[in-house]
Each structure stands twice: as C-alpha cells, then as structure tokens.
mmCIF file of C-alpha atoms in Angstrom:
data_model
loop_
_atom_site.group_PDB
_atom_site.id
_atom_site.type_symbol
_atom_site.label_atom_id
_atom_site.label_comp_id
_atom_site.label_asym_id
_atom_site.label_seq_id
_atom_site.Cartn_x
_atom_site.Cartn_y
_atom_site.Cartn_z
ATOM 1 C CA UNK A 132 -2.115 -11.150 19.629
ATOM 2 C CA UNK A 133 -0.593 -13.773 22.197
ATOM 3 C CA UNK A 134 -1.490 -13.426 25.844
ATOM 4 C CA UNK A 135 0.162 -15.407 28.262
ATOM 5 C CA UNK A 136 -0.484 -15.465 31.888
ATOM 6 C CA UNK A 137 -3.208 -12.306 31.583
ATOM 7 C CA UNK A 138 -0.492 -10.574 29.840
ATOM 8 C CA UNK A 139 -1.241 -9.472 26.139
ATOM 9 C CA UNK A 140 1.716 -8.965 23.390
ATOM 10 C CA UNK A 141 1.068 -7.434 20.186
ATOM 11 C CA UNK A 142 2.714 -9.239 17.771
ATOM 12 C CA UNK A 143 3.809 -6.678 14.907
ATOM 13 C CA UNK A 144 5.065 -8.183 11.178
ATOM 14 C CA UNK A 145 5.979 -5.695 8.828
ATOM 15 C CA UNK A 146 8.159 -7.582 6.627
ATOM 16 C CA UNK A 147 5.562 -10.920 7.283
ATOM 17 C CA UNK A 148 7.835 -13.183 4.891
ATOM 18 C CA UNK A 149 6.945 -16.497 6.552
ATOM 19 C CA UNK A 150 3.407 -14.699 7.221
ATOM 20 C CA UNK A 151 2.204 -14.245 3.504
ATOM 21 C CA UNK A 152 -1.782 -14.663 3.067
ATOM 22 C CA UNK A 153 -4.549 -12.199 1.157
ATOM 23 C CA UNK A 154 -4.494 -9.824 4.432
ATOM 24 C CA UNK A 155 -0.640 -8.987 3.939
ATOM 25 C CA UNK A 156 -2.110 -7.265 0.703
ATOM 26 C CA UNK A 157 -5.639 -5.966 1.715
ATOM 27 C CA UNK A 158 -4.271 -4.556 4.647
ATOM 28 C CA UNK A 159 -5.006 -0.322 5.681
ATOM 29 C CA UNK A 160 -1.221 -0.065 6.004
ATOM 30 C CA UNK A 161 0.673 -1.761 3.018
ATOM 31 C CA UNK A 162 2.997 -4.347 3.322
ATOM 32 C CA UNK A 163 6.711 -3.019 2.394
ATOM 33 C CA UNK A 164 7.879 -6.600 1.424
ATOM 34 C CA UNK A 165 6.857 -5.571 -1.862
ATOM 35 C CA UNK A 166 8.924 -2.457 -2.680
ATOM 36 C CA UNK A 167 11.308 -3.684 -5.223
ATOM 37 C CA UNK A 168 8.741 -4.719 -6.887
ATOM 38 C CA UNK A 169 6.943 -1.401 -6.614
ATOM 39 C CA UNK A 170 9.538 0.170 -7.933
ATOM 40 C CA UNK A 171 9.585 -2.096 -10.789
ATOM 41 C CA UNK A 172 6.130 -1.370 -11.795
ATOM 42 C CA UNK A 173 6.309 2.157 -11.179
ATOM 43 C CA UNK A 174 8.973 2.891 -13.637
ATOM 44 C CA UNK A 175 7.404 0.627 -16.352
ATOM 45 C CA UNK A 176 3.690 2.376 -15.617
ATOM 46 C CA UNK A 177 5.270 6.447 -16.115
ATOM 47 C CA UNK A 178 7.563 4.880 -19.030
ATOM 48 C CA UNK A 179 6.082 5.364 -22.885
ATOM 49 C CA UNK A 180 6.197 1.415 -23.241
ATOM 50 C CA UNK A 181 2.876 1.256 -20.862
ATOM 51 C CA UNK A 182 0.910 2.816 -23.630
ATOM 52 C CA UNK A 183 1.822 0.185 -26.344
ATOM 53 C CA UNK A 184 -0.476 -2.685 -27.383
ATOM 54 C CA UNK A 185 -0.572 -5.709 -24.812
ATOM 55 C CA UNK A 186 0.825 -9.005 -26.205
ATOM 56 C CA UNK A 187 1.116 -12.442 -23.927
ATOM 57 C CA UNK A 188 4.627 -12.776 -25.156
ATOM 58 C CA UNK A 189 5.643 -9.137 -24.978
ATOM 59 C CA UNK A 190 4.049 -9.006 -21.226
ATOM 60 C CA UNK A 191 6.909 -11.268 -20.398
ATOM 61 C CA UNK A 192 9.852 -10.296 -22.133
ATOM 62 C CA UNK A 193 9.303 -6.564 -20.816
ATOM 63 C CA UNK A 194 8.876 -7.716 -17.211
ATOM 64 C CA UNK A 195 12.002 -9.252 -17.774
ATOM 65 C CA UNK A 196 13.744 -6.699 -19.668
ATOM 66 C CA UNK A 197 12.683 -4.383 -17.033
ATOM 67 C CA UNK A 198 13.659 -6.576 -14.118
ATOM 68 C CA UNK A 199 17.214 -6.759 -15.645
ATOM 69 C CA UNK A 200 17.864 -2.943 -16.103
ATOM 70 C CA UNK A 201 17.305 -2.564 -12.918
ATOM 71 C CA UNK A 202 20.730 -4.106 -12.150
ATOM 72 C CA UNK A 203 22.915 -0.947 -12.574
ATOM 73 C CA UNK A 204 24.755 0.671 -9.816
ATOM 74 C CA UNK A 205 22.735 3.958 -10.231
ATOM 75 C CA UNK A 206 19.825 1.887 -10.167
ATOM 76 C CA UNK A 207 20.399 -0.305 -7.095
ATOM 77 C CA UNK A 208 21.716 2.077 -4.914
ATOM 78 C CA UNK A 209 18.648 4.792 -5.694
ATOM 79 C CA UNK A 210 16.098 1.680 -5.051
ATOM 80 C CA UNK A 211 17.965 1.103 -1.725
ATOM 81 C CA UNK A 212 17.653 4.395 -0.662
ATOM 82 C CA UNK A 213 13.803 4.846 -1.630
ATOM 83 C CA UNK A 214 13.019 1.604 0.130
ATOM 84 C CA UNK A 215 15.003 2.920 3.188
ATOM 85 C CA UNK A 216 12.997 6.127 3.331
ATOM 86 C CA UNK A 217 9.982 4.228 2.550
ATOM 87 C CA UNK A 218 10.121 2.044 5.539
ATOM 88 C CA UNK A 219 10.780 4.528 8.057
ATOM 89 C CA UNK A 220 7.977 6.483 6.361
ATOM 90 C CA UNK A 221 5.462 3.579 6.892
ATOM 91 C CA UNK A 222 6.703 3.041 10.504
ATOM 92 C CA UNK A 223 5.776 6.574 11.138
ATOM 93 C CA UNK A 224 2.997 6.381 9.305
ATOM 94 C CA UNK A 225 1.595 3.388 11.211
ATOM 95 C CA UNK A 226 2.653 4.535 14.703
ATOM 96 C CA UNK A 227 0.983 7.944 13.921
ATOM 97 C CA UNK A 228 -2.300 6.148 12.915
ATOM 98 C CA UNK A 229 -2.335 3.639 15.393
ATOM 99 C CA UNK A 230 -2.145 6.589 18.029
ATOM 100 C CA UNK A 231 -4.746 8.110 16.520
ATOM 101 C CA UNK A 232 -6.829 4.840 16.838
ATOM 102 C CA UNK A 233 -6.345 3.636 20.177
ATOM 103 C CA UNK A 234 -7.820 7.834 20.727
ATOM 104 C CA UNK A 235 -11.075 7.314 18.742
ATOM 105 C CA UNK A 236 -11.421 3.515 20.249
ATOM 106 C CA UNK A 237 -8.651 2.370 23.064
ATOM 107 C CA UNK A 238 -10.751 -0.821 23.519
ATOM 108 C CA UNK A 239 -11.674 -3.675 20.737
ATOM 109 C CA UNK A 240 -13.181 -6.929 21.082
ATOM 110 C CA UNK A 241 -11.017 -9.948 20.862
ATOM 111 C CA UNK A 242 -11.914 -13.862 20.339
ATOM 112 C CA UNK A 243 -10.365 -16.686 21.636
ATOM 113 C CA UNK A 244 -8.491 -18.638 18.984
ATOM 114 C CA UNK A 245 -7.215 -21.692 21.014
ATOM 115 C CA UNK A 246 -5.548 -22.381 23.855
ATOM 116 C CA UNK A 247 -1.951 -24.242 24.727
ATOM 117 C CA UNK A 248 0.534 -24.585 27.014
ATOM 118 C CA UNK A 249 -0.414 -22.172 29.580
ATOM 119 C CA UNK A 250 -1.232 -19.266 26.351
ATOM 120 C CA UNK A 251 -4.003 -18.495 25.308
ATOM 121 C CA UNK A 252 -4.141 -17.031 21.289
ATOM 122 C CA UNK A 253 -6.811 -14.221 20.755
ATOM 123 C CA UNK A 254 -7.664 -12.270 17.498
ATOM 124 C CA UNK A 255 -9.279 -8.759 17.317
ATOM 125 C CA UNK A 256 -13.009 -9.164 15.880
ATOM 126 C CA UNK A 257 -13.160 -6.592 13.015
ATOM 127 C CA UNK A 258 -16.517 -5.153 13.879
ATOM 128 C CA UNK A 259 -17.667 -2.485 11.553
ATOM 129 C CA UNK A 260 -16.811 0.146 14.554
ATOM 130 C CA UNK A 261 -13.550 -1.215 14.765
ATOM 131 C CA UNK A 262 -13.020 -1.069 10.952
ATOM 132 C CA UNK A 263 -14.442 2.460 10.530
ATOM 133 C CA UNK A 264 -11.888 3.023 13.654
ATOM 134 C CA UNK A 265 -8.939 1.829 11.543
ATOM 135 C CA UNK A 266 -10.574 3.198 8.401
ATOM 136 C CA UNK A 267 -10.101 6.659 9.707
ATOM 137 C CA UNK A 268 -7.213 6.381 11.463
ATOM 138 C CA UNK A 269 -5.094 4.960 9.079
ATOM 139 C CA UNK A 270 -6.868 7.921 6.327
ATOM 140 C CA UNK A 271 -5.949 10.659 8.541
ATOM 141 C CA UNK A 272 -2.540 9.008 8.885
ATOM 142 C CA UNK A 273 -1.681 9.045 5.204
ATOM 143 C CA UNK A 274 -3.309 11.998 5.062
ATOM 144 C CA UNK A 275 -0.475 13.971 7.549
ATOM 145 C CA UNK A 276 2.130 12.174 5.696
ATOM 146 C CA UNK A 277 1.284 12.629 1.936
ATOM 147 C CA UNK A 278 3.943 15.287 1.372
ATOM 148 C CA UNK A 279 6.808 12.138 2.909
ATOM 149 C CA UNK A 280 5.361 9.797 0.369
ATOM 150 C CA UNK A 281 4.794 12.162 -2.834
ATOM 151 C CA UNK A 282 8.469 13.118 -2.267
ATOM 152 C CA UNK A 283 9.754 9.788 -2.222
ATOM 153 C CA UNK A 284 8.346 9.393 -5.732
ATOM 154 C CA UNK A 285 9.892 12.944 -6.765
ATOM 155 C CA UNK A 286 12.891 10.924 -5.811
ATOM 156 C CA UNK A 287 12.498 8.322 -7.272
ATOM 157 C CA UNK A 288 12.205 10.183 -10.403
ATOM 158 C CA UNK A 289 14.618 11.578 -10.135
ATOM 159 C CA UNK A 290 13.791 14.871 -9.922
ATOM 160 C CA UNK A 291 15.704 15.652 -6.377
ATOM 161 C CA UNK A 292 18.741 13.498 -5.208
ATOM 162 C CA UNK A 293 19.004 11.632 -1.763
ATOM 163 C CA UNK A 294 21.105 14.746 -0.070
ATOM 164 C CA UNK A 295 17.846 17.444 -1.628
ATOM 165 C CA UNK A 296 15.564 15.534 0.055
ATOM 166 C CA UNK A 297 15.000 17.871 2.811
ATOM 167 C CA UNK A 298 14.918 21.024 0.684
ATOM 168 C CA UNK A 299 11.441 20.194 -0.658
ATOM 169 C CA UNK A 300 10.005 20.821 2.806
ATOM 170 C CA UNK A 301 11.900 24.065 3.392
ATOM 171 C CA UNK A 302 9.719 26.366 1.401
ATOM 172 C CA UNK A 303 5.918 26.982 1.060
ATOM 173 C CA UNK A 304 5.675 26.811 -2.571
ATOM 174 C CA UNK A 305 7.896 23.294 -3.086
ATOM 175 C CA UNK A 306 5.577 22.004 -0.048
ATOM 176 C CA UNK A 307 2.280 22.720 -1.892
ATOM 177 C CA UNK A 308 3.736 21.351 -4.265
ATOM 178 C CA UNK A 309 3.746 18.247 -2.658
ATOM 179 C CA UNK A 310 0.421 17.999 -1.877
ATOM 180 C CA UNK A 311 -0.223 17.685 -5.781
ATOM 181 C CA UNK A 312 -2.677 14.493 -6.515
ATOM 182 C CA UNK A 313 -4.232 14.870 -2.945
ATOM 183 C CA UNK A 314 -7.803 14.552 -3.605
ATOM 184 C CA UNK A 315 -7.315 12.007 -5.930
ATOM 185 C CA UNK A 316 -5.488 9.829 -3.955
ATOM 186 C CA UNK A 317 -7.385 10.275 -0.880
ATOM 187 C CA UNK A 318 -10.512 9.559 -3.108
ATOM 188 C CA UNK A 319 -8.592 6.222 -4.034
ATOM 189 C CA UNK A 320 -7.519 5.334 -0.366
ATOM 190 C CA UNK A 321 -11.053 5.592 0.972
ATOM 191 C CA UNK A 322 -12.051 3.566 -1.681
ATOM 192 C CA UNK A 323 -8.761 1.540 -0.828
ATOM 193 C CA UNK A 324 -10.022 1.418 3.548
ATOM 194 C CA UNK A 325 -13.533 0.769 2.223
ATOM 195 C CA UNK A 326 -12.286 -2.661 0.208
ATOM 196 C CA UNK A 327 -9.806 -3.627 2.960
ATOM 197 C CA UNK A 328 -12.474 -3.196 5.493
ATOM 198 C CA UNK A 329 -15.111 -5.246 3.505
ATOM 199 C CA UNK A 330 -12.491 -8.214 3.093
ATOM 200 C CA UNK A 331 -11.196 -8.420 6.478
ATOM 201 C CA UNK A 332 -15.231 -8.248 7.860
ATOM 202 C CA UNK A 333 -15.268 -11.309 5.125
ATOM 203 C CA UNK A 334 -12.421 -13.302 5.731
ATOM 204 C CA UNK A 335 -13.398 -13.356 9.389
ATOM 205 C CA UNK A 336 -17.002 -14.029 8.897
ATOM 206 C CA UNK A 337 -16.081 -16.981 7.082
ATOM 207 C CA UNK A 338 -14.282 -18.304 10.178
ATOM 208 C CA UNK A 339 -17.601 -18.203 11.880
ATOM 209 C CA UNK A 340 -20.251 -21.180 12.057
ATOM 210 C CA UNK A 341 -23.050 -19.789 9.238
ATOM 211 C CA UNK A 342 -20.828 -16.915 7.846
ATOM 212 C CA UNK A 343 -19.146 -18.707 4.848
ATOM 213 C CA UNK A 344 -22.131 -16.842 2.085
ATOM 214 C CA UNK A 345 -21.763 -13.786 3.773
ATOM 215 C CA UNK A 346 -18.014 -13.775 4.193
ATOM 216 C CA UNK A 347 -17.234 -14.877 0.285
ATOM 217 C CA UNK A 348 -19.633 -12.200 -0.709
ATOM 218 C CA UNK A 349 -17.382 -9.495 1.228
ATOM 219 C CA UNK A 350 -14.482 -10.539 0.373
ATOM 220 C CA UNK A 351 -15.270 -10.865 -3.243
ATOM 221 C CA UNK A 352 -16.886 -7.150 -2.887
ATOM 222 C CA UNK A 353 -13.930 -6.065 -1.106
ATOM 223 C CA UNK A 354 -11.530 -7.454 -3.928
ATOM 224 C CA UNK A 355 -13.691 -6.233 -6.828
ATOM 225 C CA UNK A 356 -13.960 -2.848 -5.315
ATOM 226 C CA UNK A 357 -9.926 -2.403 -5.217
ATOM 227 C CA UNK A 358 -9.676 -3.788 -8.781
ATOM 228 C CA UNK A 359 -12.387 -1.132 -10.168
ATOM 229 C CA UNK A 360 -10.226 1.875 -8.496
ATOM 230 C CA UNK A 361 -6.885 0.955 -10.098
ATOM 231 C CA UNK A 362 -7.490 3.668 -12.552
ATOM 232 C CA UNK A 363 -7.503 6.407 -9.665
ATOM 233 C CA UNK A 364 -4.280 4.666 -8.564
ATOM 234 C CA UNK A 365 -3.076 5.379 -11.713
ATOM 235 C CA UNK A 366 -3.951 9.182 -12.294
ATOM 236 C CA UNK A 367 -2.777 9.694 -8.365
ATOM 237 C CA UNK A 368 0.793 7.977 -9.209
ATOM 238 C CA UNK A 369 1.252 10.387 -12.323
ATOM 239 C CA UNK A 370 0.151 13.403 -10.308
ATOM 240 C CA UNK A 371 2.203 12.879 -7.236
ATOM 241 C CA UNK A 372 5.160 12.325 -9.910
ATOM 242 C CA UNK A 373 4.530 15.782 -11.534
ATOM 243 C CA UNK A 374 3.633 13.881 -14.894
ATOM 244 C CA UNK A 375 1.027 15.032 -17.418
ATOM 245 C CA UNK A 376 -2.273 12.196 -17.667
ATOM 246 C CA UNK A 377 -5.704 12.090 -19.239
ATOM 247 C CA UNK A 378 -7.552 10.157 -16.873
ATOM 248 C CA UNK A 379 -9.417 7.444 -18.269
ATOM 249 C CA UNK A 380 -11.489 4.306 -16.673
ATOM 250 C CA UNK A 381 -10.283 2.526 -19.524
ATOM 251 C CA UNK A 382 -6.567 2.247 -18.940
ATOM 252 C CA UNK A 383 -4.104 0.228 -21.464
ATOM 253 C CA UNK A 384 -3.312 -3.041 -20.444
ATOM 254 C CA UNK A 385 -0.198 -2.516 -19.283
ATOM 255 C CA UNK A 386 -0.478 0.444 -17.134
ATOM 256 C CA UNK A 387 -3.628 -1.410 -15.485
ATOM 257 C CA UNK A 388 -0.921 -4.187 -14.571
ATOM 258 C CA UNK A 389 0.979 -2.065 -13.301
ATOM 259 C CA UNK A 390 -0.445 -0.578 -11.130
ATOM 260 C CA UNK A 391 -2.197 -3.706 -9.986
ATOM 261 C CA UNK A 392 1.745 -4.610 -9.025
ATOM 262 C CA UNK A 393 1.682 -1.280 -6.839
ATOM 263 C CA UNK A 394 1.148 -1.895 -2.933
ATOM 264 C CA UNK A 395 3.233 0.263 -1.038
ATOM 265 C CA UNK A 396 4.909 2.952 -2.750
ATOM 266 C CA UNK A 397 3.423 5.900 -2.257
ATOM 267 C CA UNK A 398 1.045 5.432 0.701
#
C-alpha cells in the first residue's frame, strides 16, 4: 500500500516477477507466475511414471525429459490457452473474494513502514480477524468458482477442447460433474488458508521488536502444515481430473514432488 498526500493506492502484483519472496507462494490467492510449471507437474503427477521408484539421477533426467516434450505445437498452444483461462479465472476469483472481504471487514489496521519524499509506505497488520477475514473470503471465493477451475483441468486433459469449453456448464449433469473432488479440496484449501494465515501472522511478527520466537515458530507451523496436506492435494487433482486414486498419506516420491511443484492450477 503507498499513500501519498492522505491518498491510499493499492498496489496489486499478480505476476510479482521482480517481487518474488515466501509470501508470493503462501499466499490465499496463488501466484499465476508459476503455471507452466504447473502444468509441467501436473502431467508428470496423473502420468504412470509418478508411481515408479525415485532415483536422484532419474529425478532429473525426467524433469528434463518432461520439460522438453512439452515443446510440441499441440502442446504449447493447449498450455497457452489453459494459462489464459487460468488467469482470467484467478482475476475473477480474487475480485469476487476481495468483495466479499471488504463485506465481512471494510476496515483493517495498517502500520507505518517508513516515510520519504512527501509518501508515506503502510502495510496491512495481519491480525487474526483480518486473516480469518481473508481466510473466508478467499474459501468462499474458490468455493463459487470450483466448477471454472475443475474444468480447466478437464481441459487440460484433454477431455474437452478450447471451443467445448462452454458446453460443460450448459447441462445439470456435466455441471455436477464438475463439482467432483469438492470436499476434498475444500478440506485441503482450509488446511491451505489455515497455513498461509499462520505464516503471514509469522513473517510479520518477526518484523516486530520481541516477535522473532514467536514468528519462526508460525511460520515454520504454517510451512509444515502445507507440506503434511500435499497428499489431499494429490487425491483432489486426480478427482477434479476424473482419474481413478487410492488415497494414501504415504504418496510415492514422485507424485509428492509433484504436487509440491503445484501452486496455481486448479484453485
């Protein structure tokens, strides 16, 4: 937030490429800088090659095989169009929650970071109200635009083409349909706010004089919490994608990975 001359601008980075810290990743609305490389791990995670035994040396030579197959016309020009439809989803999705927060909470508390040249630099304080706030908000956002983002993966499977997109939300049955995976990947985005909450609270707490312990702790609770869910990431991703899984807490190594690569596609 900049405010210059009692005049506030929010500043808005959704492709932060100069911008890059933890928050760009533990954020409630995912960062779409990322999306190639979504798709990247997507296709490796639903392909048979996820189940095989992890190796150092084959870790690397399938990440690169991988990133290389991508190259194909086919290939690049369905990628282009799922990231295309994958941004305007998120800007819809983010407008739609941040409507819905400014509803539950139109005023937040804001901090003074320094002051220059006639501006004065502020940051929001993530209180726990505020971050139950944006918790919510952002939840009930995803929420109203699951059937967007479980279609995008249908596409991306292949299973409709850019110019059937539409027809999945034409009839009752192919729109339930779309709703497959919800309570598992609602279950995984609360867990999801809960960890982004508990590192933001962190990270700024350990700005603050005396708040180093108890900002580290948060932030390494937030970050271990979103590490212990990735196997509800995983059995979400195969359900939205109409793909048969045995859920397991015990993932192979390579799926894990995978899905750890994950942070946008799909929410």
């Amino acid at each position: 937030f900049l405010e210059t001359a009692g005049k506030e601008e929010t500043h808005f980075d959704f492709f932060p490429f100069t911008t890059f810290n933890m928050t760009t990743l533990m954020n409630f609305y995912p960062n779409r800088v990322f999306l190639f490389g979504d798709i990247l791990c997507f296709k490796f995670l639903i392909s048979s090659e996820s189940l095989e035994r992890a190796s150092f040396v084959g870790f690397f030579k399938k990440s690169w095989r991988n990133f290389i197959d991508e190259f194909t016309v086919d290939n690049l020009v369905l990628d282009i169009e799922v990231i295309a439809l994958s941004v305007l989803f998120g800007l819809g999705e983010r407008a739609v929650g941040d409507q819905i927060e400014q509803l539950i909470a139109p005023t937040v508390e804001r901090r003074t970071i320094r002051e220059a040249g006639g501006q004065r630099v502020v940051e929001i304080v993530p209180t726990p109200k505020y971050l139950a706030t944006r918790a919510v908000s952002s939840l009930a956002a995803r929420a109203l635009f699951y059937p967007l983002q479980t279609g995008l993966i249908r596409f991306l499977t292949r299973e409709v083409s850019f110019g059937g997109f539409a027809k999945l939300f034409i009839s009752m049955d192919s729109l339930k349909d779309l709703y497959t995976g919800f309570s598992v990947n609602m279950l995984w985005s609360c867990g999801y706010a809960l960890a982004c909450s508990l590192f933001q609270y962190g990270q700024f707490e350990s700005t603050t004089d005396g708040g180093e312990v108890t900002g580290a702790v948060s932030m390494v609770g937030g970050s271990l919490l979103y590490v212990g869910l990735v196997p509800l990431r995983i059995k979400a991703l195969f359900d939205r994608a109409g793909l048969p899984y045995q859920f397991t807490w015990v993932p192979t190594f390579y799926r894990f990975a995978s899905a750890m690569g994950i942070h946008s596609l799909g929410n």
